[in-house]
mmCIF file of C-alpha atoms and ligand atoms in Angstrom:
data_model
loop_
_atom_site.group_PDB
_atom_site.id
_atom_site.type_symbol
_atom_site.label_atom_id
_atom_site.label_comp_id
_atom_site.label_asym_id
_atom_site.label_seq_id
_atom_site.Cartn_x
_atom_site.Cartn_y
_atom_site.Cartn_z
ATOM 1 C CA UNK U 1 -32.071 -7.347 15.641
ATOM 2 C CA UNK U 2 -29.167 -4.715 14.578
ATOM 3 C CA UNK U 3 -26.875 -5.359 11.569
ATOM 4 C CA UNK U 4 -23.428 -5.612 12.412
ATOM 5 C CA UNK U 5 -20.617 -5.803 9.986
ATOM 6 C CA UNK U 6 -17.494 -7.768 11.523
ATOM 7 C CA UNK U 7 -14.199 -7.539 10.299
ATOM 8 C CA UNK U 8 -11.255 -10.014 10.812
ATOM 9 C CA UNK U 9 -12.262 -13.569 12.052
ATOM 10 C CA UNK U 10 -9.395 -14.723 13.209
ATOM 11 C CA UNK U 11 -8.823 -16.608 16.762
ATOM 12 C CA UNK U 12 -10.776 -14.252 18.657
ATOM 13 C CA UNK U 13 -12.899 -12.715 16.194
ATOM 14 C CA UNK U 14 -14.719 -15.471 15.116
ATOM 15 C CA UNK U 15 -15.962 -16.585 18.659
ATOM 16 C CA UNK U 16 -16.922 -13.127 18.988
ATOM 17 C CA UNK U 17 -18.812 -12.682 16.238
ATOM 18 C CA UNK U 18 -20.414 -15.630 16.106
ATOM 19 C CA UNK U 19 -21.595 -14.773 19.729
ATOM 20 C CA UNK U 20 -23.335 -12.118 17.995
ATOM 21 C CA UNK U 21 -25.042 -14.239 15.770
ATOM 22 C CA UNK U 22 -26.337 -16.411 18.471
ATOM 23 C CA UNK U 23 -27.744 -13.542 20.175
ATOM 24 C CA UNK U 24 -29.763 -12.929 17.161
ATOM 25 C CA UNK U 25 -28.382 -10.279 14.979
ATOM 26 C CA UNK U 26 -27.222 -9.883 11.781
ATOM 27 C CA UNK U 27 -23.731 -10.524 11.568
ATOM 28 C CA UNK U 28 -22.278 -9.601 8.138
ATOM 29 C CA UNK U 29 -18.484 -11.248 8.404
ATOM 30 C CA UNK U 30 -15.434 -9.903 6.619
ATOM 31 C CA UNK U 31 -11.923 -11.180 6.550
ATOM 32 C CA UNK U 32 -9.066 -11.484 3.593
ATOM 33 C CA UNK U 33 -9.210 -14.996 4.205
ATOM 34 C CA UNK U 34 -11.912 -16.635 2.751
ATOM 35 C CA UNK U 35 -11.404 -20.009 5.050
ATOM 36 C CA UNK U 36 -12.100 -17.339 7.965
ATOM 37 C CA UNK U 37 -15.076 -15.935 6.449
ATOM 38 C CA UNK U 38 -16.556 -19.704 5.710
ATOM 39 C CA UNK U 39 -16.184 -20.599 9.478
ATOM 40 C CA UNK U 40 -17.993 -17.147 10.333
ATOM 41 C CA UNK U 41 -20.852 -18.506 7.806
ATOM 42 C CA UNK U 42 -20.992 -22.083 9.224
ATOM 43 C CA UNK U 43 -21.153 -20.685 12.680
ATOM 44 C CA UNK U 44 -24.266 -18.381 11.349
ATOM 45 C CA UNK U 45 -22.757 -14.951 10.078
ATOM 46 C CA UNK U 46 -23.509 -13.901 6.549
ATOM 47 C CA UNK U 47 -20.456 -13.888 4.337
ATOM 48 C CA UNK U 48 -19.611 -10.037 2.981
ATOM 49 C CA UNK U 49 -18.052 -9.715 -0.436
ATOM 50 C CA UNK U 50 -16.268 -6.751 0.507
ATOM 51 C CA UNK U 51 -16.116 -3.518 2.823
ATOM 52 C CA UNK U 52 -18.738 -2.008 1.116
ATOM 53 C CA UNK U 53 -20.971 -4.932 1.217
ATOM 54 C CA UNK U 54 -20.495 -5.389 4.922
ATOM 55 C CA UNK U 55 -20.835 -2.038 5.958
ATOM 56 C CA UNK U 56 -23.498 -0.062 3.993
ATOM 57 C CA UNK U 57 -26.635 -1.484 5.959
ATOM 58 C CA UNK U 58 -24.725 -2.051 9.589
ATOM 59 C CA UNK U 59 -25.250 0.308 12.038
ATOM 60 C CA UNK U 60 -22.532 -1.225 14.173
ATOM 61 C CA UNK U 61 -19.520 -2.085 12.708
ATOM 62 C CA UNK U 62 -16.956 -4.465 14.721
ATOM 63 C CA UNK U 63 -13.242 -4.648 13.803
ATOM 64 C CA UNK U 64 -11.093 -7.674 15.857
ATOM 65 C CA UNK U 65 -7.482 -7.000 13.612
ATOM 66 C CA UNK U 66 -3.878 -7.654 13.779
ATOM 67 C CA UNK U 67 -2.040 -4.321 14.687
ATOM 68 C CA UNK U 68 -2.690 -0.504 14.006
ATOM 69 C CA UNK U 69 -1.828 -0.732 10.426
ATOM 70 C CA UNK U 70 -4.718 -2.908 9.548
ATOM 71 C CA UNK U 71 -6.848 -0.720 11.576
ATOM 72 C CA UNK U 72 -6.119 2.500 9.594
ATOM 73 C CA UNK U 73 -6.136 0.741 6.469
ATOM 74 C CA UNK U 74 -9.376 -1.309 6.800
ATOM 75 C CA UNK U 75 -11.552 2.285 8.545
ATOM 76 C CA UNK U 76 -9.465 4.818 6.407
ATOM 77 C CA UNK U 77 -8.373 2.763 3.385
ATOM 78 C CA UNK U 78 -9.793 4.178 -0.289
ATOM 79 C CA UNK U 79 -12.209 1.281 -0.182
ATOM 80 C CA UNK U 80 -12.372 1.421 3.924
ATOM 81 C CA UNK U 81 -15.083 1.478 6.258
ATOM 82 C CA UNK U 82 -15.087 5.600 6.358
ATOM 83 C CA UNK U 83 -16.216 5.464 2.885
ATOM 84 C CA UNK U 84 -19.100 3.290 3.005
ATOM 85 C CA UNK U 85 -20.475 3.353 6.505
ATOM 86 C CA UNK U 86 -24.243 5.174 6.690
ATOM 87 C CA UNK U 87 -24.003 8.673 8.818
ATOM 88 C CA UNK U 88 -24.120 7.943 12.615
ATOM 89 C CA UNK U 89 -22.917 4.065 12.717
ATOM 90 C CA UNK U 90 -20.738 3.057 15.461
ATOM 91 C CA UNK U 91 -17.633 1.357 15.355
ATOM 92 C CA UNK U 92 -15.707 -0.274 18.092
ATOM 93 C CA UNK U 93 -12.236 -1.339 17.373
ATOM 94 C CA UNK U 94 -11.620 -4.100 19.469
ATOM 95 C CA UNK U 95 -7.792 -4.714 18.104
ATOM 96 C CA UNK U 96 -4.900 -4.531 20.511
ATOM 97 C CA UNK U 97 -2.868 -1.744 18.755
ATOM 98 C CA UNK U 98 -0.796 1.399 19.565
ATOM 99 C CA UNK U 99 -2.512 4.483 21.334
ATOM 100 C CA UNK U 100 -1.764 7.043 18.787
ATOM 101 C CA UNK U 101 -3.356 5.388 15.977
ATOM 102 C CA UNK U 102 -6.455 4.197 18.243
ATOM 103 C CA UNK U 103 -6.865 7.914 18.862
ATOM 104 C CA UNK U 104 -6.214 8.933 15.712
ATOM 105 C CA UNK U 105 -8.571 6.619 13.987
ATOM 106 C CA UNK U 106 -10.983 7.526 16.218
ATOM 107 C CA UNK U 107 -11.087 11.233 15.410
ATOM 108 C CA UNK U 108 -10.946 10.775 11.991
ATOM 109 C CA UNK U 109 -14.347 8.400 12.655
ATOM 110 C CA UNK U 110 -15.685 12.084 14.444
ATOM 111 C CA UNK U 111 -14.715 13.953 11.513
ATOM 112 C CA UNK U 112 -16.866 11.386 9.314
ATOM 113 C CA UNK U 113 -20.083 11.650 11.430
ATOM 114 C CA UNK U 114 -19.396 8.533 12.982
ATOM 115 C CA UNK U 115 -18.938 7.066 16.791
ATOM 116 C CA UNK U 116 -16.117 5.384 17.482
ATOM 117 C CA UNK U 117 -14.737 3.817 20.476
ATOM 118 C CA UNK U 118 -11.037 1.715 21.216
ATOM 119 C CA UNK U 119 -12.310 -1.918 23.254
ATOM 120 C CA UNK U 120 -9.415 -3.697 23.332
ATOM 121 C CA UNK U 121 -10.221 -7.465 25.132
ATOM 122 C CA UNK U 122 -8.252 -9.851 27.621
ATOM 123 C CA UNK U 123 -9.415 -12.900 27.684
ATOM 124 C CA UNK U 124 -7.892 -15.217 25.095
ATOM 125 C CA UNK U 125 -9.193 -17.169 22.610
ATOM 126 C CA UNK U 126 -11.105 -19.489 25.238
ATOM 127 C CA UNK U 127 -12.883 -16.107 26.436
ATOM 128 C CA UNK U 128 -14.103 -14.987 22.970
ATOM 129 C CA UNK U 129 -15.366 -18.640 22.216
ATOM 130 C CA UNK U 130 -17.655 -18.428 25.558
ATOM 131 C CA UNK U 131 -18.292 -14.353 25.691
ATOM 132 C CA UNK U 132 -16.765 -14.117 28.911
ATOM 133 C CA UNK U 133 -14.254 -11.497 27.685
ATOM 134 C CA UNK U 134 -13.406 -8.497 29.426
ATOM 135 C CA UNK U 135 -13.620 -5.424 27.777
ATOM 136 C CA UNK U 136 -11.810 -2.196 28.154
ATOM 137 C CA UNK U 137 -12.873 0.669 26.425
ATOM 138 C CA UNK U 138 -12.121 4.076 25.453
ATOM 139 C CA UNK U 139 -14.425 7.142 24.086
ATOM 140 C CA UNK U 140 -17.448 9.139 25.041
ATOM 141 C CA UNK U 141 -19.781 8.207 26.939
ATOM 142 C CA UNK U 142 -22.578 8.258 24.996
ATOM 143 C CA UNK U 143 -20.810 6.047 22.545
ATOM 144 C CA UNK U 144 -20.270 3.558 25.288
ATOM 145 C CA UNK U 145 -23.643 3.352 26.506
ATOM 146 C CA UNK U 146 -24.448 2.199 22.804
ATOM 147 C CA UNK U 147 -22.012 0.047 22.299
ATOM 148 C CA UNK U 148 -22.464 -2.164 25.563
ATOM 149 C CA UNK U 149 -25.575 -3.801 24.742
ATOM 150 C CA UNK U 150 -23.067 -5.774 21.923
ATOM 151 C CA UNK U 151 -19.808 -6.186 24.660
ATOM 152 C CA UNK U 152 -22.425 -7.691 26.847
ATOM 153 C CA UNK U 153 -22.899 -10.154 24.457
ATOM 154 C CA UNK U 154 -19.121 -10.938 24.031
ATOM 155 C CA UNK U 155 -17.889 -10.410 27.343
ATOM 156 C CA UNK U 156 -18.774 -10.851 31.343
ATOM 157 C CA UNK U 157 -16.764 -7.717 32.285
ATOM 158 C CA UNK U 158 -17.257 -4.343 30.318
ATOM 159 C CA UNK U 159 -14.742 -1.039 31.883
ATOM 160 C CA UNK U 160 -15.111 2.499 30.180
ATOM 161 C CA UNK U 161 -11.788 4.012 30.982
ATOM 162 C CA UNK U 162 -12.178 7.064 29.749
ATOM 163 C CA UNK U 163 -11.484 9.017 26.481
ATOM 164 C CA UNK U 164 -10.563 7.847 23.000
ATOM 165 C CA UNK U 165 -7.835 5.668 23.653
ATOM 166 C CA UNK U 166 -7.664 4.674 27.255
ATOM 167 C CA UNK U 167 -9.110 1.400 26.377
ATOM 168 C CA UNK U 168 -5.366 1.015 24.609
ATOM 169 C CA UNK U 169 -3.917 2.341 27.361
ATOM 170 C CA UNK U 170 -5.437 -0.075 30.048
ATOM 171 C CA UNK U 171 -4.597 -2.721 28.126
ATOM 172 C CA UNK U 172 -1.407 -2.284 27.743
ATOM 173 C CA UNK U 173 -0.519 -1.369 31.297
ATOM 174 C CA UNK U 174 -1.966 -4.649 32.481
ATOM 175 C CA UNK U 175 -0.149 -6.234 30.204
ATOM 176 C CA UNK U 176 2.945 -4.610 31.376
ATOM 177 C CA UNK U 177 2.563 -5.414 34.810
ATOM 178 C CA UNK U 178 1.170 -8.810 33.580
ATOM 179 C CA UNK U 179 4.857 -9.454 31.935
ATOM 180 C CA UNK U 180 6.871 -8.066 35.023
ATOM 181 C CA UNK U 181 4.967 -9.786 37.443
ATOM 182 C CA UNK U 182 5.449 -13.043 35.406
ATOM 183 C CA UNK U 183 9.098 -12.695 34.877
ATOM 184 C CA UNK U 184 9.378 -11.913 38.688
ATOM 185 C CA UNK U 185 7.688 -15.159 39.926
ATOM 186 C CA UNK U 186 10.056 -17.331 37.013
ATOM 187 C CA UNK U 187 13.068 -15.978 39.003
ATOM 188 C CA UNK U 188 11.598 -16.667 42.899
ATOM 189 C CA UNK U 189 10.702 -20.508 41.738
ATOM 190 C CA UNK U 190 13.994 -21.103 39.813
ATOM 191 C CA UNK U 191 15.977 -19.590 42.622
ATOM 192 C CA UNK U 192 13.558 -21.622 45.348
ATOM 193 C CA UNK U 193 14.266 -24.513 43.105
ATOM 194 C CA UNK U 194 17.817 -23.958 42.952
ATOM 195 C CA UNK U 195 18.778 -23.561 46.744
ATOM 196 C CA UNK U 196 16.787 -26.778 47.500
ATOM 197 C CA UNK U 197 13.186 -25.703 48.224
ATOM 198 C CA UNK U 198 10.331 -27.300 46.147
ATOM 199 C CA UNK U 199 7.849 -25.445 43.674
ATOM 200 C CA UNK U 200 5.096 -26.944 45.537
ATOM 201 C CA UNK U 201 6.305 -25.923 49.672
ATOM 202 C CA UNK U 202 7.792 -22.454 48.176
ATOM 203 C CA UNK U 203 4.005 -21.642 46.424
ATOM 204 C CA UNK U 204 2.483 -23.147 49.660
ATOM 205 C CA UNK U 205 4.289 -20.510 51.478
ATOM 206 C CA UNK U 206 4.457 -17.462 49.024
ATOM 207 C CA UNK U 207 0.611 -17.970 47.751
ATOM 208 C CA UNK U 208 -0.400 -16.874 51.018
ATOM 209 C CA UNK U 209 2.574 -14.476 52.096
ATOM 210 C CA UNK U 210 3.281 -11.207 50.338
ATOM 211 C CA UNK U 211 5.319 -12.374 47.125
ATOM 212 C CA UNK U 212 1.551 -14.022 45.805
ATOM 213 C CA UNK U 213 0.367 -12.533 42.806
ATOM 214 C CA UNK U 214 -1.565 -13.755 39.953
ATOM 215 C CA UNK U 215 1.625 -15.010 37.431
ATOM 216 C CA UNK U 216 1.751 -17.504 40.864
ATOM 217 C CA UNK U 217 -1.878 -18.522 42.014
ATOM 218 C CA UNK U 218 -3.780 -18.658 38.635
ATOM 219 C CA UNK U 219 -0.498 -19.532 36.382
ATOM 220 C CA UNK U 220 2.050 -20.911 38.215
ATOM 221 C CA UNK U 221 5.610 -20.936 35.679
ATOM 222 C CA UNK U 222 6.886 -24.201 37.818
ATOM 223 C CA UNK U 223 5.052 -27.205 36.844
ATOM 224 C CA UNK U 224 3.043 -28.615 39.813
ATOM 225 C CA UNK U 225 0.964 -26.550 42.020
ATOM 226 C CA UNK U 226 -1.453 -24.693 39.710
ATOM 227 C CA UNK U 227 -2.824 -27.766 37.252
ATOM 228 C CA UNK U 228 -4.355 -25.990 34.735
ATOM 229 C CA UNK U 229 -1.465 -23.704 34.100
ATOM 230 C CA UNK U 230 0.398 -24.159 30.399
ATOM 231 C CA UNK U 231 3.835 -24.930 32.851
ATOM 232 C CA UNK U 232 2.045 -28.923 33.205
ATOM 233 C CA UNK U 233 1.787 -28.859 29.524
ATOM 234 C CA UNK U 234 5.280 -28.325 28.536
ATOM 235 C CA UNK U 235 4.118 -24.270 28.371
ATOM 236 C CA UNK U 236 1.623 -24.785 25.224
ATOM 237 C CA UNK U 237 -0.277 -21.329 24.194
ATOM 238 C CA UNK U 238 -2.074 -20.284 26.107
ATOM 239 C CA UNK U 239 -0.888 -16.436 25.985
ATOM 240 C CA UNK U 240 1.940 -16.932 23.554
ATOM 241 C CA UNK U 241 5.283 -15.530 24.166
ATOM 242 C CA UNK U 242 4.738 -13.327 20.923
ATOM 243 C CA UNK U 243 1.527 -12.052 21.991
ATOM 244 C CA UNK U 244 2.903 -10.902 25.218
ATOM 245 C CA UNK U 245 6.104 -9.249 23.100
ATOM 246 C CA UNK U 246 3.677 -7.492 21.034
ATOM 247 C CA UNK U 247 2.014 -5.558 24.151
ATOM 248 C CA UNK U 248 5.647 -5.171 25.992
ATOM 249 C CA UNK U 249 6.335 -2.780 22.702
ATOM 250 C CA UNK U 250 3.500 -1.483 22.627
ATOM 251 C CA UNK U 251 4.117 -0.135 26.123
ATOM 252 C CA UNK U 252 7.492 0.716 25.571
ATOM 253 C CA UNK U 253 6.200 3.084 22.122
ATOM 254 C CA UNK U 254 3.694 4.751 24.334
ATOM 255 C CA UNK U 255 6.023 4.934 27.171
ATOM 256 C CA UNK U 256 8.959 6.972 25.030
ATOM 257 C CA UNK U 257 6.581 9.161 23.819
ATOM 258 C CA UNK U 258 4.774 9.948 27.766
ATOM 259 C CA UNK U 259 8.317 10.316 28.199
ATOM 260 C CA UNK U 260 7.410 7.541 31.875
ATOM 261 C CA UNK U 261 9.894 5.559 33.227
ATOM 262 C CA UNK U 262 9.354 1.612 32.778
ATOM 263 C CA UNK U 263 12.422 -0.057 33.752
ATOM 264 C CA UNK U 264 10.944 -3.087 34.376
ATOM 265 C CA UNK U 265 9.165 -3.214 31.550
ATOM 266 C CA UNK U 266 12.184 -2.201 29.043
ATOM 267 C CA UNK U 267 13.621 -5.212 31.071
ATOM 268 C CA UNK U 268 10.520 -7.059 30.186
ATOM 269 C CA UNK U 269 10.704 -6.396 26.180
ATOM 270 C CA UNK U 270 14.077 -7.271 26.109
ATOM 271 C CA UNK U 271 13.555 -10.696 28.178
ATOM 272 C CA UNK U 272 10.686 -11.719 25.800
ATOM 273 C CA UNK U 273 12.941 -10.464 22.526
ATOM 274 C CA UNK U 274 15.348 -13.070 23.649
ATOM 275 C CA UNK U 275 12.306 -15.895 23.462
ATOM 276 C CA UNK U 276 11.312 -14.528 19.726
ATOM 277 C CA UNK U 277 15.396 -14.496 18.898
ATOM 278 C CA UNK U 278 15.118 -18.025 20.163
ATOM 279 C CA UNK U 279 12.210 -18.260 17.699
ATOM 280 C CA UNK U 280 10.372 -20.100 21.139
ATOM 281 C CA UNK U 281 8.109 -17.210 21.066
ATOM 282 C CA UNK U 282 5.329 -19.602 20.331
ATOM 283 C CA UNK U 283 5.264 -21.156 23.784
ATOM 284 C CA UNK U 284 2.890 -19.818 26.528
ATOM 285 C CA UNK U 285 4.188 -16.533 28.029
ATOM 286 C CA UNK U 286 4.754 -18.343 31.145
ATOM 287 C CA UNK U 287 7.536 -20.482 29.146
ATOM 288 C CA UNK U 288 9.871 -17.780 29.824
ATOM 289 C CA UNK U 289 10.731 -19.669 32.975
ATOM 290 C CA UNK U 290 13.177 -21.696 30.438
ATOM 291 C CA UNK U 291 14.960 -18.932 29.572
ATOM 292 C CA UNK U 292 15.516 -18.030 33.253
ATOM 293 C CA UNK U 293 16.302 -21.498 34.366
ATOM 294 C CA UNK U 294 18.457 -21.811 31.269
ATOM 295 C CA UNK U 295 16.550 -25.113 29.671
ATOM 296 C CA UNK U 296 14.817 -22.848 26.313
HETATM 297 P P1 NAD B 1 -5.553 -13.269 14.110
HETATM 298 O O1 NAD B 1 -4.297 -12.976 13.368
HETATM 299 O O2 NAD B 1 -5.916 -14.698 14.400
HETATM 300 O O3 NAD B 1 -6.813 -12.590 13.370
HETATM 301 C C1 NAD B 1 -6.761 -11.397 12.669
HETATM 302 C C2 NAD B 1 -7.660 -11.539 11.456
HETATM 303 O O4 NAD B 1 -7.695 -10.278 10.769
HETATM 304 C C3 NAD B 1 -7.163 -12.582 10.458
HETATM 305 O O5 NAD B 1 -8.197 -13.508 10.162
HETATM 306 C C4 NAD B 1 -6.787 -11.744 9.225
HETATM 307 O O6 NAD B 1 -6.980 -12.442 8.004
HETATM 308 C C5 NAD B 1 -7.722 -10.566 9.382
HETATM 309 N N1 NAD B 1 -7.298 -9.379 8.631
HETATM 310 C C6 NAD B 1 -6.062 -8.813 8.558
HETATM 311 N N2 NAD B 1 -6.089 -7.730 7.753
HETATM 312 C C7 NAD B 1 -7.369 -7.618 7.320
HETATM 313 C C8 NAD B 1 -8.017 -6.708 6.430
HETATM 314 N N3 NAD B 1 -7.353 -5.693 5.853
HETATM 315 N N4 NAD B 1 -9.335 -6.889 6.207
HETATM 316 C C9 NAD B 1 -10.016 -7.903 6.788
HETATM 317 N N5 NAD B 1 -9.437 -8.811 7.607
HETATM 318 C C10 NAD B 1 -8.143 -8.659 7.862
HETATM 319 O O7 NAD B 1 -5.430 -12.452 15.476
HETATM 320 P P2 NAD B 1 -6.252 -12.690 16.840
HETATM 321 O O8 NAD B 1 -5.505 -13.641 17.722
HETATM 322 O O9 NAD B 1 -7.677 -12.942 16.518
HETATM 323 O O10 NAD B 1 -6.071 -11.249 17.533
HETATM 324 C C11 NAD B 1 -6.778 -10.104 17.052
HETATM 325 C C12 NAD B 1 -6.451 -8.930 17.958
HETATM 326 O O11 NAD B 1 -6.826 -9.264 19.311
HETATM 327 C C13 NAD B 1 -4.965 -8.573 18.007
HETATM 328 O O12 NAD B 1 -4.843 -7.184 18.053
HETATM 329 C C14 NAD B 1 -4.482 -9.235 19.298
HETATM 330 O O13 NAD B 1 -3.370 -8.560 19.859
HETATM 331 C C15 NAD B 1 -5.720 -9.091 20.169
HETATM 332 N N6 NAD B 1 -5.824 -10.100 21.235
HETATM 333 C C16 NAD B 1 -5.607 -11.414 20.984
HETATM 334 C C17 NAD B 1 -5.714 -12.337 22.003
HETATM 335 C C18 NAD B 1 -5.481 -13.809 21.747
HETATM 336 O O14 NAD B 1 -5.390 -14.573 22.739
HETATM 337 N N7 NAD B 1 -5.421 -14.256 20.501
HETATM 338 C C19 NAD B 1 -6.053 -11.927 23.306
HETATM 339 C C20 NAD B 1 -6.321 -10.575 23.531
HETATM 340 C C21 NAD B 1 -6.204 -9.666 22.488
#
């Protein structure tokens, strides 16, 4: 059994770390909710007062948080993690956030005699509920190799990518292509749609021609040929359409300062801007197909 301190049970952290506590370890939960922290109890965590509390006996310590500004402020905060964690505990940031601070954090974790890795997760909410998330992960590889035994537990698939920050940087590139891809396949079934040819004949024909693609076979936008896809559901989250946004800029930060092109996925941030404008940012990612057939 290792103690683990986990911090921020939200929608995914609290199937993940109560994953954790099924598998038999000590789970000491954190949140600034309390309601959060209760549900990490009930599911068989042990509620933390504070940082301190959670972190002084872990030797892993697990952070599932909004953006990089909660990152930095929960590891490097006065009262943070870097202040109470015990000499050689690893940490594994499993936020989505921006690459800078992921590396950043990191280093400063080095500098404190501590590993660190970035794991960002796709997988939704459904995946952290039944540990079949997939992780991607940056750092060394000796900090990998420790912290996989505990991804294993939370996830089916488990990717080192490289150095301190690649896990960000995986992430967000599939969720770039994720975005143009599904914007792309909107467009082919409204314009199918709109010269006369069904959603179900078109994806009969495209899903095994060259236009198929994931957006289409797994998620289908046009209500009909893929039932389980949010589209049947009047585009219920799912994904949300904010979610989504949130990666789209965090590719476009980290593309402005690689100085790469992303047309496409400018294109894409500004497409999903106009769903959050529309304050329908709320619907399944997929629900962008009502902005392109003009029905949002
Ligand atoms: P969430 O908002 O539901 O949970 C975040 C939790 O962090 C909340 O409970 C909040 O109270 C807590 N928190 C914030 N600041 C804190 C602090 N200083 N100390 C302690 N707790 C604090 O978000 P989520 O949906 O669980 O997502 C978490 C991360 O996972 C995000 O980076 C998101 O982009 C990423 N992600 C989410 C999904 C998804 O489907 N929800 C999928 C993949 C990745």
């Amino acid at each position: 059994m290792t103690t683990i301190a986990f911090i921020g049970l939200g929608n995914m952290g609290i199937g993940m770390a109560s994953n954790l506590a099924k598998a038999g370890h000590e789970v000491r939960a954190l949140d600034i909710s309390r309601d959060a922290v209760d549900r990490a109890v009930a599911a068989g965590c042990v509620g933390a007062k504070g940082t301190e509390d959670a972190v002084k006996t872990a030797d892993v310590v697990i952070t599932m948080l909004p953006a990089g500004k909660h990152v930095e402020l929960v590891y490097g905060g006065a009262d943070g993690v870097f202040a109470h964690a015990k000499a050689g505990t690893l940490c594994i940031d499993c936020s989505t956030i921006d690459v800078a601070t992921a590396r950043k954090v990191i280093s400063e974790a080095h500098l404190q005699g501590l590993n660190m890795i970035d794991a960002p997760v796709s997988g939704g909410v459904g995946g952290a509920a039944a540990g079949t998330l997939t992780f991607m992960c940056g750092g060394t590889g000796e900090a990998f190799g420790a912290a996989k035994p505990f991804l294993d537990i939370m996830g089916k698939n488990v990717f080192h990518a490289g150095d301190a920050g690649n896990g960000q940087v995986a992430k967000i590139c599939n969720n770039m292509l994720l975005g143009i891809h599904m914007i792309g396949t909107c467009e082919a079934f409204n314009l199918a749609e709109k010269l006369g040819l069904d959603a179900q004949t078109f994806y009969d024909i495209s899903s095994t021609a060259s236009g198929q693609n994931w957006s289409m076979t797994s998620y289908c936008p046009a209500p009909g040929p893929v039932p389980s896809a949010p589209s049947n559901k009047d585009y219920q989250a799912g994904f949300t359409a904010a979610m989504m946004l949130k990666d789209l800029r965090l590719a476009q930060d980290a593309a402005t300062s690689a100085r790469a092109a992303t047309p496409l996925g400018t294109q894409s941030e500004a497409l999903y801007s106009l769903m959050e404008a529309a304050a329908k940012d709320d619907l399944d990612f997929s629900g962008i197909m009502k902005l392109i057939n003009g029905s949002l």
